[in-house]
CSV table of C-alpha atoms and ligand atoms in Angstrom, one decimal:
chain,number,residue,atom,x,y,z
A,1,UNK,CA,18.3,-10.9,44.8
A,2,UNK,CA,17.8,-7.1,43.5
A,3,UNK,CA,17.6,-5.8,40.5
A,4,UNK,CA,19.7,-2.6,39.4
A,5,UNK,CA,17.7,-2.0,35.9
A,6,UNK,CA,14.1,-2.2,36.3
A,7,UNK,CA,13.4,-5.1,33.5
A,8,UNK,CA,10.4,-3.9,31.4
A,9,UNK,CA,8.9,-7.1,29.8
A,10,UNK,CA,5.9,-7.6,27.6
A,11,UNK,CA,4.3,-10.4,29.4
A,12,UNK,CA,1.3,-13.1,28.7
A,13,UNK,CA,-0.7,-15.5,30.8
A,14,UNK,CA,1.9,-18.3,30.1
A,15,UNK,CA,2.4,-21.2,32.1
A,16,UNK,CA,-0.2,-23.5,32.1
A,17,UNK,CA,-1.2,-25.0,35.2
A,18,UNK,CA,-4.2,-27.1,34.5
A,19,UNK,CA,-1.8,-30.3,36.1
A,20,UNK,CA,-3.3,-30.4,39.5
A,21,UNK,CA,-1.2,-30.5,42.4
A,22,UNK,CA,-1.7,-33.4,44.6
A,23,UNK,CA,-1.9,-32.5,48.0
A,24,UNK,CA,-2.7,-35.4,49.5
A,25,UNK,CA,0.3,-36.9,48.2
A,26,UNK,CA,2.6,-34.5,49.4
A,27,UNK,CA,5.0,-36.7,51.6
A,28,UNK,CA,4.8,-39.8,49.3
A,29,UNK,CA,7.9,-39.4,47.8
A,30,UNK,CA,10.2,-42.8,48.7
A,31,UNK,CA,12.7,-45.0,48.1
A,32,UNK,CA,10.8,-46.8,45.8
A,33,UNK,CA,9.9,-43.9,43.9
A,34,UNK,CA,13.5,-43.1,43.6
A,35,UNK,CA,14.0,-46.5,42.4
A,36,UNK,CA,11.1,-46.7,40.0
A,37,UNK,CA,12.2,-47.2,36.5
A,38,UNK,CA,9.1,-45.4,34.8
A,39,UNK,CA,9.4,-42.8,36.5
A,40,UNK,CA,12.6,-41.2,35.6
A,41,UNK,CA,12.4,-40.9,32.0
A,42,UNK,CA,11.7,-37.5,32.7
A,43,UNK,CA,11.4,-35.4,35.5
A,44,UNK,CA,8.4,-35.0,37.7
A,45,UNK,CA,6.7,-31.7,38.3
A,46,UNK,CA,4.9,-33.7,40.8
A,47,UNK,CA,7.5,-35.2,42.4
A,48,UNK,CA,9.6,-31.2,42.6
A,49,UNK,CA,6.1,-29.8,43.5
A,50,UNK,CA,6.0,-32.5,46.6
A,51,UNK,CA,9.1,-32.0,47.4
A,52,UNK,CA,8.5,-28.0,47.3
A,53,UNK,CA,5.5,-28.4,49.8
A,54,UNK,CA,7.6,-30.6,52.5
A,55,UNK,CA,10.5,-28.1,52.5
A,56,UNK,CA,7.8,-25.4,53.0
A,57,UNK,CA,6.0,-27.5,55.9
A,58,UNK,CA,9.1,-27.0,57.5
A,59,UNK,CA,8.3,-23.4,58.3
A,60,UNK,CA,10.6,-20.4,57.7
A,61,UNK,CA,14.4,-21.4,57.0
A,62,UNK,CA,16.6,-18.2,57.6
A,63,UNK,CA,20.2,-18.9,58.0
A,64,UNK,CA,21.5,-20.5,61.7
A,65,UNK,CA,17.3,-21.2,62.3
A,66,UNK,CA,15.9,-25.1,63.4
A,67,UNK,CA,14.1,-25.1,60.0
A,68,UNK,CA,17.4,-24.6,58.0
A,69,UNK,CA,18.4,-27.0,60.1
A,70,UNK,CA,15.6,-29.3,59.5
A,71,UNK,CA,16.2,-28.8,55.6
A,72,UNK,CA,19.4,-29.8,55.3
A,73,UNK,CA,18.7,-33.0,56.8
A,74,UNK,CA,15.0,-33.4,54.4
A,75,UNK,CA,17.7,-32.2,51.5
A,76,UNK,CA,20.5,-34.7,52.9
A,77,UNK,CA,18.1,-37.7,52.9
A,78,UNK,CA,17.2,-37.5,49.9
A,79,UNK,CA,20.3,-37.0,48.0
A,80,UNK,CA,21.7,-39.8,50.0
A,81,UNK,CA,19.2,-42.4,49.4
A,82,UNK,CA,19.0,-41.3,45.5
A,83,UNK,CA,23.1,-42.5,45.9
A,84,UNK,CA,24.4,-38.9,46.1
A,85,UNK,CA,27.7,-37.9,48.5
A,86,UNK,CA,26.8,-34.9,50.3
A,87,UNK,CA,28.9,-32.8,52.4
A,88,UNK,CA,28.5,-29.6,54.7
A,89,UNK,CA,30.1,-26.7,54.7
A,90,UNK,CA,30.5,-24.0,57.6
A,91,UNK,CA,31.4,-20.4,57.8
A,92,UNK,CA,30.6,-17.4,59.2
A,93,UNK,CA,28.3,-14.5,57.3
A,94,UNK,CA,27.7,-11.1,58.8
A,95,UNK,CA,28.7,-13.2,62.4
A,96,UNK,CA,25.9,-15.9,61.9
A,97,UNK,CA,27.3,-19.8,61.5
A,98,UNK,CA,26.2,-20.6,57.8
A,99,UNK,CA,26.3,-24.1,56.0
A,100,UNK,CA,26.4,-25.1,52.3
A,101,UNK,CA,25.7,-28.2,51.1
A,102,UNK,CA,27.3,-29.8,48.4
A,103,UNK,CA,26.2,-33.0,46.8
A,104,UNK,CA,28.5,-35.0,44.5
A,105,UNK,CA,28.2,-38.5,42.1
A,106,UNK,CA,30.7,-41.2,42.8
A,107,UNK,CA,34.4,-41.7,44.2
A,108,UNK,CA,36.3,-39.8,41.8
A,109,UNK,CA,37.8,-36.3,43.5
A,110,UNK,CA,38.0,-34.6,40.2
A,111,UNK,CA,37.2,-31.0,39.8
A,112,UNK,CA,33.5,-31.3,38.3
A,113,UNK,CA,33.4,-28.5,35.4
A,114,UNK,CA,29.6,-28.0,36.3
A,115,UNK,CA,28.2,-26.5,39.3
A,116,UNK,CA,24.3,-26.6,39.8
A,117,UNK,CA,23.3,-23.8,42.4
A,118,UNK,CA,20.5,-22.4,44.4
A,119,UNK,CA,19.7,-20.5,47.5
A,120,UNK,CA,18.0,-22.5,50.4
A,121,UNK,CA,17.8,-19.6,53.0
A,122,UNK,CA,14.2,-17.7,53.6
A,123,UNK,CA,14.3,-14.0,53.8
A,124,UNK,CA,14.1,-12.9,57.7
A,125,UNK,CA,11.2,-9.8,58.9
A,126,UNK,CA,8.9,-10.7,56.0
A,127,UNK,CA,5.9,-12.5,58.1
A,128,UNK,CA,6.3,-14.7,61.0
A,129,UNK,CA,5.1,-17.8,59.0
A,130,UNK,CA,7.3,-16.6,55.6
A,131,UNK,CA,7.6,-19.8,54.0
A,132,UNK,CA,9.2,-18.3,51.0
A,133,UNK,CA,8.2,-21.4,48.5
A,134,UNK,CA,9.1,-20.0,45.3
A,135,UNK,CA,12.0,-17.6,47.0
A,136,UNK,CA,14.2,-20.8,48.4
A,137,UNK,CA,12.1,-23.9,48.1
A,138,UNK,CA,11.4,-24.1,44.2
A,139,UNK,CA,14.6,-24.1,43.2
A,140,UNK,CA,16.1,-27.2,45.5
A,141,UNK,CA,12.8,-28.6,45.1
A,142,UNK,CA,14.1,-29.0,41.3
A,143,UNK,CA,17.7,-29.4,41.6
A,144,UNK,CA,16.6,-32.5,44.1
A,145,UNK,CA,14.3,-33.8,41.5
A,146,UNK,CA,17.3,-33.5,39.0
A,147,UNK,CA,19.3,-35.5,40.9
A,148,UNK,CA,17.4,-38.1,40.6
A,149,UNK,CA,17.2,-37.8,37.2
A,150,UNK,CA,21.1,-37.7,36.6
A,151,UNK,CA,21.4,-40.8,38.6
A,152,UNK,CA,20.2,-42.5,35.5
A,153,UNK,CA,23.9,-41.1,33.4
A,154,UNK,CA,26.3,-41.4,36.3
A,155,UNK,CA,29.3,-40.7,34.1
A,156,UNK,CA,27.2,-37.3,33.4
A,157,UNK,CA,26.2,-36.9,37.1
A,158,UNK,CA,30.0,-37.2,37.7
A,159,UNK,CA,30.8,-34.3,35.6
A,160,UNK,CA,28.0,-32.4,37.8
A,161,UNK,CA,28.2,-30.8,41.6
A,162,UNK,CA,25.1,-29.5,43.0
A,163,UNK,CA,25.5,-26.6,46.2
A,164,UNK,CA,22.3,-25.7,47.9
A,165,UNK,CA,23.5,-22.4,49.4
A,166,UNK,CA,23.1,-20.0,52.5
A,167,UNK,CA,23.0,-16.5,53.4
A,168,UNK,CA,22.0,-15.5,49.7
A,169,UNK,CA,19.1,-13.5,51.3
A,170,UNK,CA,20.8,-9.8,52.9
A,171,UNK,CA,19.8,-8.8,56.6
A,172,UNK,CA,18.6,-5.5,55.8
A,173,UNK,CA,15.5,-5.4,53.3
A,174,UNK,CA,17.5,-4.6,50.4
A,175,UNK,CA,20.5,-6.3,49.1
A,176,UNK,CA,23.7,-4.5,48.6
A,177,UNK,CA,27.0,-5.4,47.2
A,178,UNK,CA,27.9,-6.0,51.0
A,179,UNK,CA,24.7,-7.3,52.5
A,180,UNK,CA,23.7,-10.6,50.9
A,181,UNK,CA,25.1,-14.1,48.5
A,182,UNK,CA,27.3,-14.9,51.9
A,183,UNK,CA,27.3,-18.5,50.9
A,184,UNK,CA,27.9,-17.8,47.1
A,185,UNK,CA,30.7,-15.3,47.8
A,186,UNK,CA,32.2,-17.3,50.4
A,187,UNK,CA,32.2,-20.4,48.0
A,188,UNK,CA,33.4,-18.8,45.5
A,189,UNK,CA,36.6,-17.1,46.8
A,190,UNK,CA,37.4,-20.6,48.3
A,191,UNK,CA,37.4,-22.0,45.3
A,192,UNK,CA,39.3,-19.7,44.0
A,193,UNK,CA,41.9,-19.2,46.6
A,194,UNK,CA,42.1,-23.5,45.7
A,195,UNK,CA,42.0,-23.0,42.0
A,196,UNK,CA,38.9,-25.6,41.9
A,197,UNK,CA,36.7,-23.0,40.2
A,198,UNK,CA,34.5,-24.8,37.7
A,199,UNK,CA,33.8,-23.9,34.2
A,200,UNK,CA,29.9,-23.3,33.8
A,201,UNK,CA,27.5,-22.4,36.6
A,202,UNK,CA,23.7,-22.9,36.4
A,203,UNK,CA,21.7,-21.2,39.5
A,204,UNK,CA,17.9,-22.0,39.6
A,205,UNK,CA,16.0,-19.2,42.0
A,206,UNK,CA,12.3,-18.5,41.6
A,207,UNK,CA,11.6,-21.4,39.2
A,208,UNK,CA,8.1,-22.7,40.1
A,209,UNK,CA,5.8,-20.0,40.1
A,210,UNK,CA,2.8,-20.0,38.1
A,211,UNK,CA,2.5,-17.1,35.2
A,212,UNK,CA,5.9,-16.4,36.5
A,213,UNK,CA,8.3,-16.3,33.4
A,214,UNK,CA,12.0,-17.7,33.5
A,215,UNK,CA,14.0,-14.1,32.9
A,216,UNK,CA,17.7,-14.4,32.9
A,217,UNK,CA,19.6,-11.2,33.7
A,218,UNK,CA,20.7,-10.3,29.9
A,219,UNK,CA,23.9,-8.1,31.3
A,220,UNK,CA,24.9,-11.0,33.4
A,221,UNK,CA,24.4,-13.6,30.6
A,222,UNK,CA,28.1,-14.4,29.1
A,223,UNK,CA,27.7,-14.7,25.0
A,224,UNK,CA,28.5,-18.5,25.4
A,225,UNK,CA,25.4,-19.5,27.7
A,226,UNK,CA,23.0,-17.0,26.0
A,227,UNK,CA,23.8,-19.5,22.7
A,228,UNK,CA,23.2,-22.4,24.9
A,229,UNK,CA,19.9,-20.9,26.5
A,230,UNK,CA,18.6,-20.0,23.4
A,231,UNK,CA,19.5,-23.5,21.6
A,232,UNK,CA,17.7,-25.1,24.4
A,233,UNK,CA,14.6,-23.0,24.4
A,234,UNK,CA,14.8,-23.7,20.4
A,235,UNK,CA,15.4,-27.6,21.3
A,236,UNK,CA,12.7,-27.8,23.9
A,237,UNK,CA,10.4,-25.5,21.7
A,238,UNK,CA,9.3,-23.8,24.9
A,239,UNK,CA,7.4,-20.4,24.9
A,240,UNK,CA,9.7,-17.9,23.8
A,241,UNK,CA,7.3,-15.8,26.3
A,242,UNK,CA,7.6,-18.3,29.1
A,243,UNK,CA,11.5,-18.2,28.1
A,244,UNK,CA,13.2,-14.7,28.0
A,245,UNK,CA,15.8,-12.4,29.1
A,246,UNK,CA,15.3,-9.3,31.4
A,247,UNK,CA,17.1,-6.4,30.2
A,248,UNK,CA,18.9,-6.5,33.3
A,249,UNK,CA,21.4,-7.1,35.9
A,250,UNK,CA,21.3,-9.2,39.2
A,251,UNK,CA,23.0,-9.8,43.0
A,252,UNK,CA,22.0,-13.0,42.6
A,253,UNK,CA,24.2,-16.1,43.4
A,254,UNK,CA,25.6,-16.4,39.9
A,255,UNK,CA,27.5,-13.2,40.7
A,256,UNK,CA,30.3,-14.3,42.7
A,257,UNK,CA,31.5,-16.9,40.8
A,258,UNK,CA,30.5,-14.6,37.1
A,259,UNK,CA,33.1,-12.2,38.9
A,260,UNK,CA,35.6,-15.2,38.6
A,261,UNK,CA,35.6,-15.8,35.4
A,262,UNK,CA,32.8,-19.0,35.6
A,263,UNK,CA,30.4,-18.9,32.6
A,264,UNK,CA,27.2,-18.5,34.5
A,265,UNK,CA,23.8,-18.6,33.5
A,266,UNK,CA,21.1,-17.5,36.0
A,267,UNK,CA,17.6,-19.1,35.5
A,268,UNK,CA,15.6,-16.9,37.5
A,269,UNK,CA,11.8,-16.2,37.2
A,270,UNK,CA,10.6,-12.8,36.9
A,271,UNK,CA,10.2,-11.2,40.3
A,272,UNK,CA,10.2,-7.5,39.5
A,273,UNK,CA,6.6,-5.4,39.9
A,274,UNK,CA,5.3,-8.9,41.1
A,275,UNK,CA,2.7,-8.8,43.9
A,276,UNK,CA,3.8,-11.9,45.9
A,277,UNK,CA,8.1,-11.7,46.4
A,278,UNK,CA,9.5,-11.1,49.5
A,279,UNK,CA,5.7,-11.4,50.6
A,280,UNK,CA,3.6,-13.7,52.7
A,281,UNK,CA,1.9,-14.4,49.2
A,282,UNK,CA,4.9,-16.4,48.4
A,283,UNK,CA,3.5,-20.0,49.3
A,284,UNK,CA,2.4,-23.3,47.7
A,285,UNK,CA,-0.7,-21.7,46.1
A,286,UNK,CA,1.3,-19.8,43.6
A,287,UNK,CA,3.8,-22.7,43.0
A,288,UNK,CA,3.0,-24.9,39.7
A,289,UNK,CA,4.4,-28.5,39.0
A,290,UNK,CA,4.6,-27.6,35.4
A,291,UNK,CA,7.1,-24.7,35.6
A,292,UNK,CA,8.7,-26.7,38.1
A,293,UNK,CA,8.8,-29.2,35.1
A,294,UNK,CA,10.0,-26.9,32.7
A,295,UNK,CA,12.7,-25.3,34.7
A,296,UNK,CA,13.9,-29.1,35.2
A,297,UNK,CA,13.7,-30.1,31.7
A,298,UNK,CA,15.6,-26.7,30.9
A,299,UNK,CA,18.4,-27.6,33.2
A,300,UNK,CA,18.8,-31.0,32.0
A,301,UNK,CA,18.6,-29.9,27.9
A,302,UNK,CA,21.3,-27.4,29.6
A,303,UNK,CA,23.8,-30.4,31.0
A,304,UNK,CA,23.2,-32.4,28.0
A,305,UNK,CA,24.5,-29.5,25.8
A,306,UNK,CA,27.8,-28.1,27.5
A,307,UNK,CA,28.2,-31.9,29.0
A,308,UNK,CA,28.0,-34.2,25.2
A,309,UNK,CA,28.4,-37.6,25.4
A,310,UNK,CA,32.1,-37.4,23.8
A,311,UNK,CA,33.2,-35.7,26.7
A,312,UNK,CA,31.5,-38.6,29.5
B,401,ZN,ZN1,14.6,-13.5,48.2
């Protein structure tokens, strides 16, 4: 994403990481975890974190590349086996074949109001060995671990569609309006050329870093989810530190479908004057379970909210 204001926050040593990742754990997540019934009663910053470190074993994932290849299938197995449809998508993005994948909850063919959203592409020319695990892996690292837990309200999961999204990352080193959110853009406008627009969007990016507060962009927050943020922060009674705005507007992948008329909210950490985005920096040792744990928890108070049981 880039900024266009730079956001000037007064910031604290906030998230707590004193939970311990479990390295040695790492690929441990199964089918009978899935299935476990203690377990999902809330969602795991473990579990995300785990999940986090296997997408980021798979090496750099730039668009049309064997590791974002080798995603899609980790992202696809899991989903699947958790009871998830998933589907591709294919098109074309500055001439490079691109895919989107789109997971959905049970037969119906119903436009789901909800759309859950993050970028799974890694920026290109930042290292050879760019891993980016805060900058593409967090955030589907999280939205997997939430679909797990929405398995457990399947006539909320119904309402829901996840897209883990290409091309988000632009070719040259800075985004432009042009350069960049091919897979957001080119989701949008389809759904929009088919009228199957959804109401509300929610796009994680940047969500598990340690010390790294959740910032979204205050000039791209409609009135509506600002209320809802706020009331969940207030419900969740998460550091209003940890939990801000950023005085601010994004190109992030909230923007194409904002442009549409979706009410978008874009939970994104706070990247701006940090030493480690868009650097080699950005691996599993500045990733925490517990802000993976918080973004998730966030997300979910967020569903509950604009999703009330009435409406199931
Ligand atoms: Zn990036």
């Amino acid at each position: 994403m880039k900024h266009s204001i730079t956001a000037t926050l007064l910031l604290a040593a906030l998230c707590s990481c004193d939970d311990k990742p479990k390295e040695q754990d790492k690929l441990q997540f199964s089918l009978e975890e899935i299935q476990s019934e203690e377990s999902l009663d809330q969602p795991s910053g473990q579990v995300a974190y785990n999940h986090c470190a296997a997408i980021c074993d798979l090496g750099p994932r730039p668009s049309n590349s064997a590791g974002y290849e080798a995603q899609l299938r980790y992202l696809e197995q899991h989903l699947q086996a958790a009871g998830w449809k998933t589907q591709r998508r294919a098109f074309t993005g500055a001439g490079i074949p691109m895919q989107n994948l789109h997971a959905t909850w049970g037969e119906a063919t119903h436009l789901r109001p909800l759309l859950l959203s993050c970028h799974i592409d890694t920026k290109i020319n930042v290292s050879e060995d760019f891993v980016g695990a805060n900058d593409g892996a967090s955030a589907a690292a999280a939205l997997l671990e939430i679909a797990r837990m929405l398995t457990r309200k399947p006539q909320q999961a119904e309402q829901v569609e996840i897209i883990f999204l290409d091309g988000e990352e632009s070719f040259a080193w800075n985004m432009t309006e042009e350069d960049g959110l091919y897979g957001s853009k080119w989701d949008a406008q389809r759904r929009d050329d088919e009228g199957s627009l959804p109401k509300w969007q929610i796009n994680l990016d940047l969500v598990g870093g340690r010390d790294v507060p959740i910032a979204p962009p205050s000039m791209d927050t409609p009135p509506s989810m600002y209320t809802e943020y706020s009331e969940a922060i207030r419900t969740l009674q998460f550091s209003p530190e940890q939990w801000t705005m950023a005085p601010t507007s994004y190109l992030d992948d909230h923007r194409p479908y904002l442009d549409k008329g979706v009410l978008s909210l874009n939970l994104i950490g706070h990247f701006v004057g940090s030493n480690w985005w868009h650097t080699p920096k950005d691996d599993m040792s500045i990733i925490c379970p517990n802000a993976l744990s918080e973004s998730m928890r966030m997300t979910l108070q967020l569903i509950n909210q604009l999703i009330p049981k009435e409406e199931q």
